[in-house]
mmCIF file of C-alpha atoms and ligand atoms in Angstrom:
data_model
loop_
_atom_site.group_PDB
_atom_site.id
_atom_site.type_symbol
_atom_site.label_atom_id
_atom_site.label_comp_id
_atom_site.label_asym_id
_atom_site.label_seq_id
_atom_site.Cartn_x
_atom_site.Cartn_y
_atom_site.Cartn_z
ATOM 1 C CA MET A 120 14.271 14.899 34.022
ATOM 2 C CA PRO A 121 16.719 16.226 31.390
ATOM 3 C CA SER A 122 17.291 13.895 28.452
ATOM 4 C CA ILE A 123 20.552 13.138 26.674
ATOM 5 C CA PHE A 124 19.672 15.938 24.255
ATOM 6 C CA THR A 125 19.762 18.487 27.059
ATOM 7 C CA LYS A 126 23.308 17.294 27.748
ATOM 8 C CA ILE A 127 24.124 17.946 24.078
ATOM 9 C CA ILE A 128 22.578 21.447 24.319
ATOM 10 C CA ASP A 129 24.658 22.096 27.452
ATOM 11 C CA ARG A 130 27.816 20.679 25.801
ATOM 12 C CA GLU A 131 28.099 18.031 28.508
ATOM 13 C CA ILE A 132 28.382 15.381 25.809
ATOM 14 C CA PRO A 133 29.788 15.922 22.327
ATOM 15 C CA ALA A 134 27.806 15.993 19.109
ATOM 16 C CA ASP A 135 28.457 16.991 15.515
ATOM 17 C CA ILE A 136 26.482 20.247 15.630
ATOM 18 C CA VAL A 137 25.520 21.719 12.258
ATOM 19 C CA PHE A 138 23.306 24.635 13.337
ATOM 20 C CA GLU A 139 22.399 26.567 16.457
ATOM 21 C CA ASP A 140 20.348 29.623 17.301
ATOM 22 C CA ASP A 141 18.480 30.827 20.394
ATOM 23 C CA THR A 142 15.597 28.423 19.731
ATOM 24 C CA CYS A 143 17.015 25.270 18.117
ATOM 25 C CA LEU A 144 20.021 23.028 17.903
ATOM 26 C CA ALA A 145 20.752 20.641 15.030
ATOM 27 C CA PHE A 146 23.299 17.826 15.087
ATOM 28 C CA ARG A 147 24.061 14.626 13.204
ATOM 29 C CA ASP A 148 22.312 11.490 14.434
ATOM 30 C CA ILE A 149 24.683 9.084 16.178
ATOM 31 C CA SER A 150 23.097 6.157 14.314
ATOM 32 C CA PRO A 151 22.293 7.515 10.843
ATOM 33 C CA LYS A 152 19.561 5.790 8.814
ATOM 34 C CA ALA A 153 20.387 7.733 5.637
ATOM 35 C CA PRO A 154 23.521 9.416 4.217
ATOM 36 C CA THR A 155 22.241 12.662 5.747
ATOM 37 C CA HIS A 156 20.496 12.186 9.091
ATOM 38 C CA ILE A 157 20.296 15.276 11.267
ATOM 39 C CA LEU A 158 18.207 15.884 14.378
ATOM 40 C CA ILE A 159 16.682 19.316 14.908
ATOM 41 C CA ILE A 160 15.597 19.936 18.478
ATOM 42 C CA PRO A 161 14.087 22.836 20.373
ATOM 43 C CA LYS A 162 16.295 24.059 23.198
ATOM 44 C CA ARG A 163 13.168 24.229 25.321
ATOM 45 C CA GLU A 164 12.605 20.892 27.077
ATOM 46 C CA ILE A 165 9.483 19.658 25.290
ATOM 47 C CA VAL A 166 9.055 15.898 25.703
ATOM 48 C CA SER A 167 7.017 15.117 22.594
ATOM 49 C CA LEU A 168 4.355 16.368 20.191
ATOM 50 C CA ASP A 169 1.849 15.304 22.857
ATOM 51 C CA ASP A 170 3.261 17.934 25.210
ATOM 52 C CA LEU A 171 2.988 20.998 22.985
ATOM 53 C CA ASN A 172 1.343 24.150 24.325
ATOM 54 C CA ASP A 173 0.174 27.161 22.361
ATOM 55 C CA GLU A 174 3.349 29.003 23.364
ATOM 56 C CA ASP A 175 5.437 26.355 21.583
ATOM 57 C CA GLU A 176 4.022 27.266 18.175
ATOM 58 C CA GLN A 177 6.874 29.576 17.170
ATOM 59 C CA THR A 178 9.459 27.138 18.500
ATOM 60 C CA VAL A 179 8.107 24.255 16.442
ATOM 61 C CA GLY A 180 7.776 26.485 13.397
ATOM 62 C CA ARG A 181 11.370 27.589 13.792
ATOM 63 C CA CYS A 182 12.559 23.954 13.971
ATOM 64 C CA VAL A 183 10.772 23.176 10.695
ATOM 65 C CA MET A 184 12.224 26.288 9.036
ATOM 66 C CA VAL A 185 15.698 25.324 10.245
ATOM 67 C CA ALA A 186 15.220 21.801 8.863
ATOM 68 C CA SER A 187 14.419 23.251 5.462
ATOM 69 C CA LYS A 188 17.483 25.516 5.546
ATOM 70 C CA ILE A 189 19.726 22.619 6.575
ATOM 71 C CA ALA A 190 18.318 20.435 3.795
ATOM 72 C CA GLU A 191 19.325 23.121 1.314
ATOM 73 C CA ALA A 192 22.760 23.518 2.908
ATOM 74 C CA GLU A 193 23.269 19.729 2.787
ATOM 75 C CA GLY A 194 22.431 19.722 -0.921
ATOM 76 C CA LEU A 195 19.333 17.532 -0.638
ATOM 77 C CA THR A 196 18.028 18.754 -3.975
ATOM 78 C CA ASN A 197 16.291 15.447 -4.798
ATOM 79 C CA GLY A 198 14.153 15.658 -1.682
ATOM 80 C CA TYR A 199 14.256 14.509 1.886
ATOM 81 C CA ARG A 200 12.028 13.474 4.757
ATOM 82 C CA LEU A 201 11.252 15.254 8.035
ATOM 83 C CA VAL A 202 9.938 12.832 10.669
ATOM 84 C CA VAL A 203 8.790 13.176 14.262
ATOM 85 C CA ASN A 204 8.360 9.965 16.246
ATOM 86 C CA CYS A 205 5.862 10.362 19.084
ATOM 87 C CA GLY A 206 5.389 7.968 21.977
ATOM 88 C CA SER A 207 6.021 4.238 22.075
ATOM 89 C CA ASP A 208 3.928 3.281 19.031
ATOM 90 C CA GLY A 209 5.635 6.092 17.124
ATOM 91 C CA GLY A 210 9.047 4.707 18.036
ATOM 92 C CA GLN A 211 10.213 7.665 20.129
ATOM 93 C CA GLU A 212 13.212 6.696 22.256
ATOM 94 C CA VAL A 213 14.551 10.042 23.455
ATOM 95 C CA PRO A 214 12.006 12.025 25.509
ATOM 96 C CA HIS A 215 12.914 15.405 24.023
ATOM 97 C CA LEU A 216 11.026 16.537 20.906
ATOM 98 C CA HIS A 217 13.182 16.098 17.795
ATOM 99 C CA PHE A 218 12.762 16.271 14.042
ATOM 100 C CA HIS A 219 14.661 13.687 11.984
ATOM 101 C CA LEU A 220 15.904 15.201 8.718
ATOM 102 C CA MET A 221 16.856 12.329 6.419
ATOM 103 C CA GLY A 222 18.017 12.348 2.831
ATOM 104 C CA GLY A 223 20.728 11.446 0.396
ATOM 105 C CA ARG A 224 19.051 8.254 -0.792
ATOM 106 C CA LYS A 225 15.650 7.154 -2.045
ATOM 107 C CA LEU A 226 13.493 6.658 1.057
ATOM 108 C CA THR A 227 10.820 3.985 1.000
ATOM 109 C CA TRP A 228 7.180 4.415 1.977
ATOM 110 C CA PRO A 229 5.472 3.362 4.158
ATOM 111 C CA PRO A 230 8.078 3.281 6.939
ATOM 112 C CA GLY A 231 8.216 0.080 9.000
HETATM 113 P P1 LIG B 144 13.749 8.541 18.301
HETATM 114 O O1 LIG B 144 13.682 7.050 18.131
HETATM 115 O O2 LIG B 144 12.810 9.285 17.358
HETATM 116 O O3 LIG B 144 13.610 8.962 19.744
HETATM 117 O O4 LIG B 144 15.204 8.934 17.807
HETATM 118 C C1 LIG B 144 16.269 9.200 18.660
HETATM 119 C C2 LIG B 144 17.489 9.379 17.798
HETATM 120 O O5 LIG B 144 18.482 9.968 18.589
HETATM 121 C C3 LIG B 144 18.062 8.069 17.258
HETATM 122 O O6 LIG B 144 18.034 8.114 15.823
HETATM 123 C C4 LIG B 144 19.497 8.040 17.747
HETATM 124 C C5 LIG B 144 19.742 9.466 18.214
HETATM 125 N N1 LIG B 144 20.584 9.580 19.385
HETATM 126 C C6 LIG B 144 20.374 8.985 20.587
HETATM 127 N N2 LIG B 144 21.351 9.326 21.441
HETATM 128 C C7 LIG B 144 22.177 10.174 20.763
HETATM 129 C C8 LIG B 144 23.352 10.869 21.117
HETATM 130 O O7 LIG B 144 23.866 10.800 22.238
HETATM 131 N N3 LIG B 144 23.931 11.644 20.160
HETATM 132 C C9 LIG B 144 23.400 11.769 18.902
HETATM 133 N N4 LIG B 144 24.038 12.538 18.039
HETATM 134 N N5 LIG B 144 22.273 11.119 18.538
HETATM 135 C C10 LIG B 144 21.682 10.335 19.460
#
């Protein structure tokens, strides 16, 4: 079952897209929790970290590389956080693997 993120990939619903290549798409979170809050997603429909296969290794690596490049492009020179929520205890709401890139303010630890 395609998630809302597949609809963003397919341009069926709008999003503020900041980066795209053959593997990943990155767009601003609709409900930002920090001044910069961008979601990096694989175009492949992977539900969560629990669903990764060996063949996803390059895809996941590419998403992390893209996150780092976007952080630089966004000027997050003081640091940032890259978060993946997994499953219900992890707080995952959208069943399509995504990396939250958050920065632009001091982030607290531990998260709630
Ligand atoms: P998570 O709880 O880890 O599954 O985070 C899902 C994030 O996705 C949440 O921060 C809000 C964001 N989100 C949900 N629907 C949309 C949407 O339609 N557009 C955009 N840009 N972000 C969305």
